[in-house]
mmCIF file of C-alpha atoms in Angstrom:
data_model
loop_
_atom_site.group_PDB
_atom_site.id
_atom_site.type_symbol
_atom_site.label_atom_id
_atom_site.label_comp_id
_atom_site.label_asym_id
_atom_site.label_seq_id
_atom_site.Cartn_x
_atom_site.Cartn_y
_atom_site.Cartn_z
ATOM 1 C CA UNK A 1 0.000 0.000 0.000
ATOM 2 C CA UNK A 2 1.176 3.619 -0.831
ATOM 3 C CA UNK A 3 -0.106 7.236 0.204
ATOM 4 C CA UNK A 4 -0.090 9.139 -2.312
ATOM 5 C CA UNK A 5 -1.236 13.207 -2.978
ATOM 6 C CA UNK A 6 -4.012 12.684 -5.607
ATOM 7 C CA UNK A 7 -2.071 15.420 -7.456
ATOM 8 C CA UNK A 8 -0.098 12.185 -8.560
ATOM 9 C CA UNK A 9 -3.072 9.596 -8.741
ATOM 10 C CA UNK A 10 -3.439 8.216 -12.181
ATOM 11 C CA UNK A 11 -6.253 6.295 -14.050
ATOM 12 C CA UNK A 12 -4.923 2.194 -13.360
ATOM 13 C CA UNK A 13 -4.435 2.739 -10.217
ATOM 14 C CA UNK A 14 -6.294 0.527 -7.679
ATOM 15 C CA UNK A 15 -7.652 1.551 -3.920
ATOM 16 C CA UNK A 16 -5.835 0.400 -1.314
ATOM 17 C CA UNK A 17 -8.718 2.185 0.861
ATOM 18 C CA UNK A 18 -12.126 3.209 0.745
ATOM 19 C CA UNK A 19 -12.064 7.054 0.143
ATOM 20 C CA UNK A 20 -14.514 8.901 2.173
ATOM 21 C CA UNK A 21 -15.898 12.072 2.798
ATOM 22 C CA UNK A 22 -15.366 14.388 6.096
ATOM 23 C CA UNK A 23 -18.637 13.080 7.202
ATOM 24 C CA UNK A 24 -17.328 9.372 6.602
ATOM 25 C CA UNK A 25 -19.814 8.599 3.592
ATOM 26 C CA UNK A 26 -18.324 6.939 0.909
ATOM 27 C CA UNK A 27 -17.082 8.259 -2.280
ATOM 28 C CA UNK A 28 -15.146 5.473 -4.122
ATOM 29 C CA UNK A 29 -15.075 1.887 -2.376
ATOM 30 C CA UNK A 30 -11.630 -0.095 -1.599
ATOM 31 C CA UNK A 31 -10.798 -2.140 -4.506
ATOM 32 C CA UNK A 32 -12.082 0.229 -7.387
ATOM 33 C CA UNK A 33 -9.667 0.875 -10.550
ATOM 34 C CA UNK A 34 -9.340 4.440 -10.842
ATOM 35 C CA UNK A 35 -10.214 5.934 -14.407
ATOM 36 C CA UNK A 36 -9.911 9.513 -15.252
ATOM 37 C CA UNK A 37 -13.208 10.638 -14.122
ATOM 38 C CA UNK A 38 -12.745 9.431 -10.584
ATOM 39 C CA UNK A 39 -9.300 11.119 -10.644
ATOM 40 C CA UNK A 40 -11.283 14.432 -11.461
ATOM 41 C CA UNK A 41 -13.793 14.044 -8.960
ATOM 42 C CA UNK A 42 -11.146 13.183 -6.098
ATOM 43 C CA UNK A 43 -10.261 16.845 -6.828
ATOM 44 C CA UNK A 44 -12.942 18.359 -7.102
ATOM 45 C CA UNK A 45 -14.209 16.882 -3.868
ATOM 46 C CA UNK A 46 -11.418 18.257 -1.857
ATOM 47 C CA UNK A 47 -9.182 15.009 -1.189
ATOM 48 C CA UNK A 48 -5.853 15.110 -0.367
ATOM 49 C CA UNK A 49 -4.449 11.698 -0.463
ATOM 50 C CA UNK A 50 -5.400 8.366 -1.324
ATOM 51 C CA UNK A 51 -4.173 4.913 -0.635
ATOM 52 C CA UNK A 52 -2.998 2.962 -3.454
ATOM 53 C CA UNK A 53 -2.463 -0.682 -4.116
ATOM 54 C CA UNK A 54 1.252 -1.679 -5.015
ATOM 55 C CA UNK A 55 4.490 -0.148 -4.816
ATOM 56 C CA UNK A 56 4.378 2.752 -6.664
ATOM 57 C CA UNK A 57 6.547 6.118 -6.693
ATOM 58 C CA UNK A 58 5.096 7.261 -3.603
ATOM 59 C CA UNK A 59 6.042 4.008 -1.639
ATOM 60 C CA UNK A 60 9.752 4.480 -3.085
ATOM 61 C CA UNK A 61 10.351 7.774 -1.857
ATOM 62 C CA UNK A 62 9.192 7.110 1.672
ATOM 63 C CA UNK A 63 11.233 4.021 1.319
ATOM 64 C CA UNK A 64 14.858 6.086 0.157
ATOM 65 C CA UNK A 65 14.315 8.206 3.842
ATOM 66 C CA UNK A 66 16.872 7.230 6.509
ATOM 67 C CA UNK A 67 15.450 6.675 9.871
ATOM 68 C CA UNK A 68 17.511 9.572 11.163
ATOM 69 C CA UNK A 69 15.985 11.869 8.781
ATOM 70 C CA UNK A 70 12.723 10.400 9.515
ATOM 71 C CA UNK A 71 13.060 10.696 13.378
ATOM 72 C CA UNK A 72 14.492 14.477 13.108
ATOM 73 C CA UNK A 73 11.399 15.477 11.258
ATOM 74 C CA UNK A 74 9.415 14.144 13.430
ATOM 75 C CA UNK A 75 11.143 15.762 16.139
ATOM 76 C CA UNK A 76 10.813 18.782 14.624
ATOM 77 C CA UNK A 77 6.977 18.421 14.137
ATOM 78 C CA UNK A 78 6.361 17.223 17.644
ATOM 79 C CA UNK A 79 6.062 20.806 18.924
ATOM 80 C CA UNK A 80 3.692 22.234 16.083
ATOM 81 C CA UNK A 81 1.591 19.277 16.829
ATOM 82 C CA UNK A 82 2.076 19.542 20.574
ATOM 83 C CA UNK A 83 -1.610 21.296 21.422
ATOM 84 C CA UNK A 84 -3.359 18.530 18.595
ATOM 85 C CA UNK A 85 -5.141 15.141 19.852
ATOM 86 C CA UNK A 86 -3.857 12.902 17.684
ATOM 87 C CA UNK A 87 -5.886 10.156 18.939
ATOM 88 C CA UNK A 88 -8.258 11.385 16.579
ATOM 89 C CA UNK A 89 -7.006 9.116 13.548
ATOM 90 C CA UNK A 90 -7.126 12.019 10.491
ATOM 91 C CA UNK A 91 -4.983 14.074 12.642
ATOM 92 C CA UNK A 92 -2.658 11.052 13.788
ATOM 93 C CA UNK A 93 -2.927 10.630 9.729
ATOM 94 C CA UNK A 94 -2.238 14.368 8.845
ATOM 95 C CA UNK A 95 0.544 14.451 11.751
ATOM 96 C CA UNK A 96 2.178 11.247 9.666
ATOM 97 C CA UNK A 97 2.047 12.783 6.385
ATOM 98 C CA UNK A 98 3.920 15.834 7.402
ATOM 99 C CA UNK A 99 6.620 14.091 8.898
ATOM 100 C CA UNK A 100 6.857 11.930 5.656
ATOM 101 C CA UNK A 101 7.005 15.334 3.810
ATOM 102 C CA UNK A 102 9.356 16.929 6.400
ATOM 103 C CA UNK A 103 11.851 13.456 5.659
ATOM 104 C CA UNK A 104 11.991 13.834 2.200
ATOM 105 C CA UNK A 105 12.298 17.376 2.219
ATOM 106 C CA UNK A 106 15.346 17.151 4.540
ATOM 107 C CA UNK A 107 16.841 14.082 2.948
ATOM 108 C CA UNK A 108 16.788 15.782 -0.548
ATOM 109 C CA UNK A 109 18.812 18.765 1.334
ATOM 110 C CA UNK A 110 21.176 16.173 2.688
ATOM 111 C CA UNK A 111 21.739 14.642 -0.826
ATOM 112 C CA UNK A 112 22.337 17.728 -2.190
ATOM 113 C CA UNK A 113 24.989 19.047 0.474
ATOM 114 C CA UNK A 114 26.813 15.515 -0.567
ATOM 115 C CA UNK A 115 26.788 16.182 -4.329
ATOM 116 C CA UNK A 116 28.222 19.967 -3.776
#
């Protein structure tokens, strides 16, 4: 399974999840093959990220992140986050992807200090 922005989603792709609305109601049950139209209406309806079936690019680059990198971003979130329950699960989920973007975002900084 891969998390993915639905900025990258493609038609092909298969749910990993169900994709829901904020008031839980279902938009697109687990399993479906996404074609363009549902790629449209995930962005027109306002969601962010989908899970995806496979290993795809998204999977990769969470894969290439050291666990140092990943435990300084999280560090470094922990205190923006500090005054959010994150026992409820989308936050636990938003808190998640930001450290994933935070990672990347600092190991592509480390790579490039190596290749200077």
């Amino acid at each position: 399974m891969a998390v993915l922005s639905v900025d990258h989603a493609e038609p092909g792709m298969v749910l990993a999840a169900a994709v829901t609305d904020r008031q839980g109601r279902l938009l697109i049950p687990q399993g479906k093959e996404l074609s363009e139209r549902h790629v449209q209406a995930l962005k027109m309806w306002g969601v962010a990220q989908i899970d995806v079936e496979g290993e795809g690019d998204a999977a990769d680059a969470f894969a290439a992140v050291e666990p140092e990198v990943l435990q300084e971003a999280e560090a470094t979130l922990e205190s923006r986050f500090a005054r959010v329950d994150r026992s409820h699960p989308f936050l636990e989920q938003l808190f998640q992807y930001c450290v994933n973007r935070k990672a990347r975002g600092l190991q592509k900084d480390r790579e490039a200090d190596h290749a200077a």
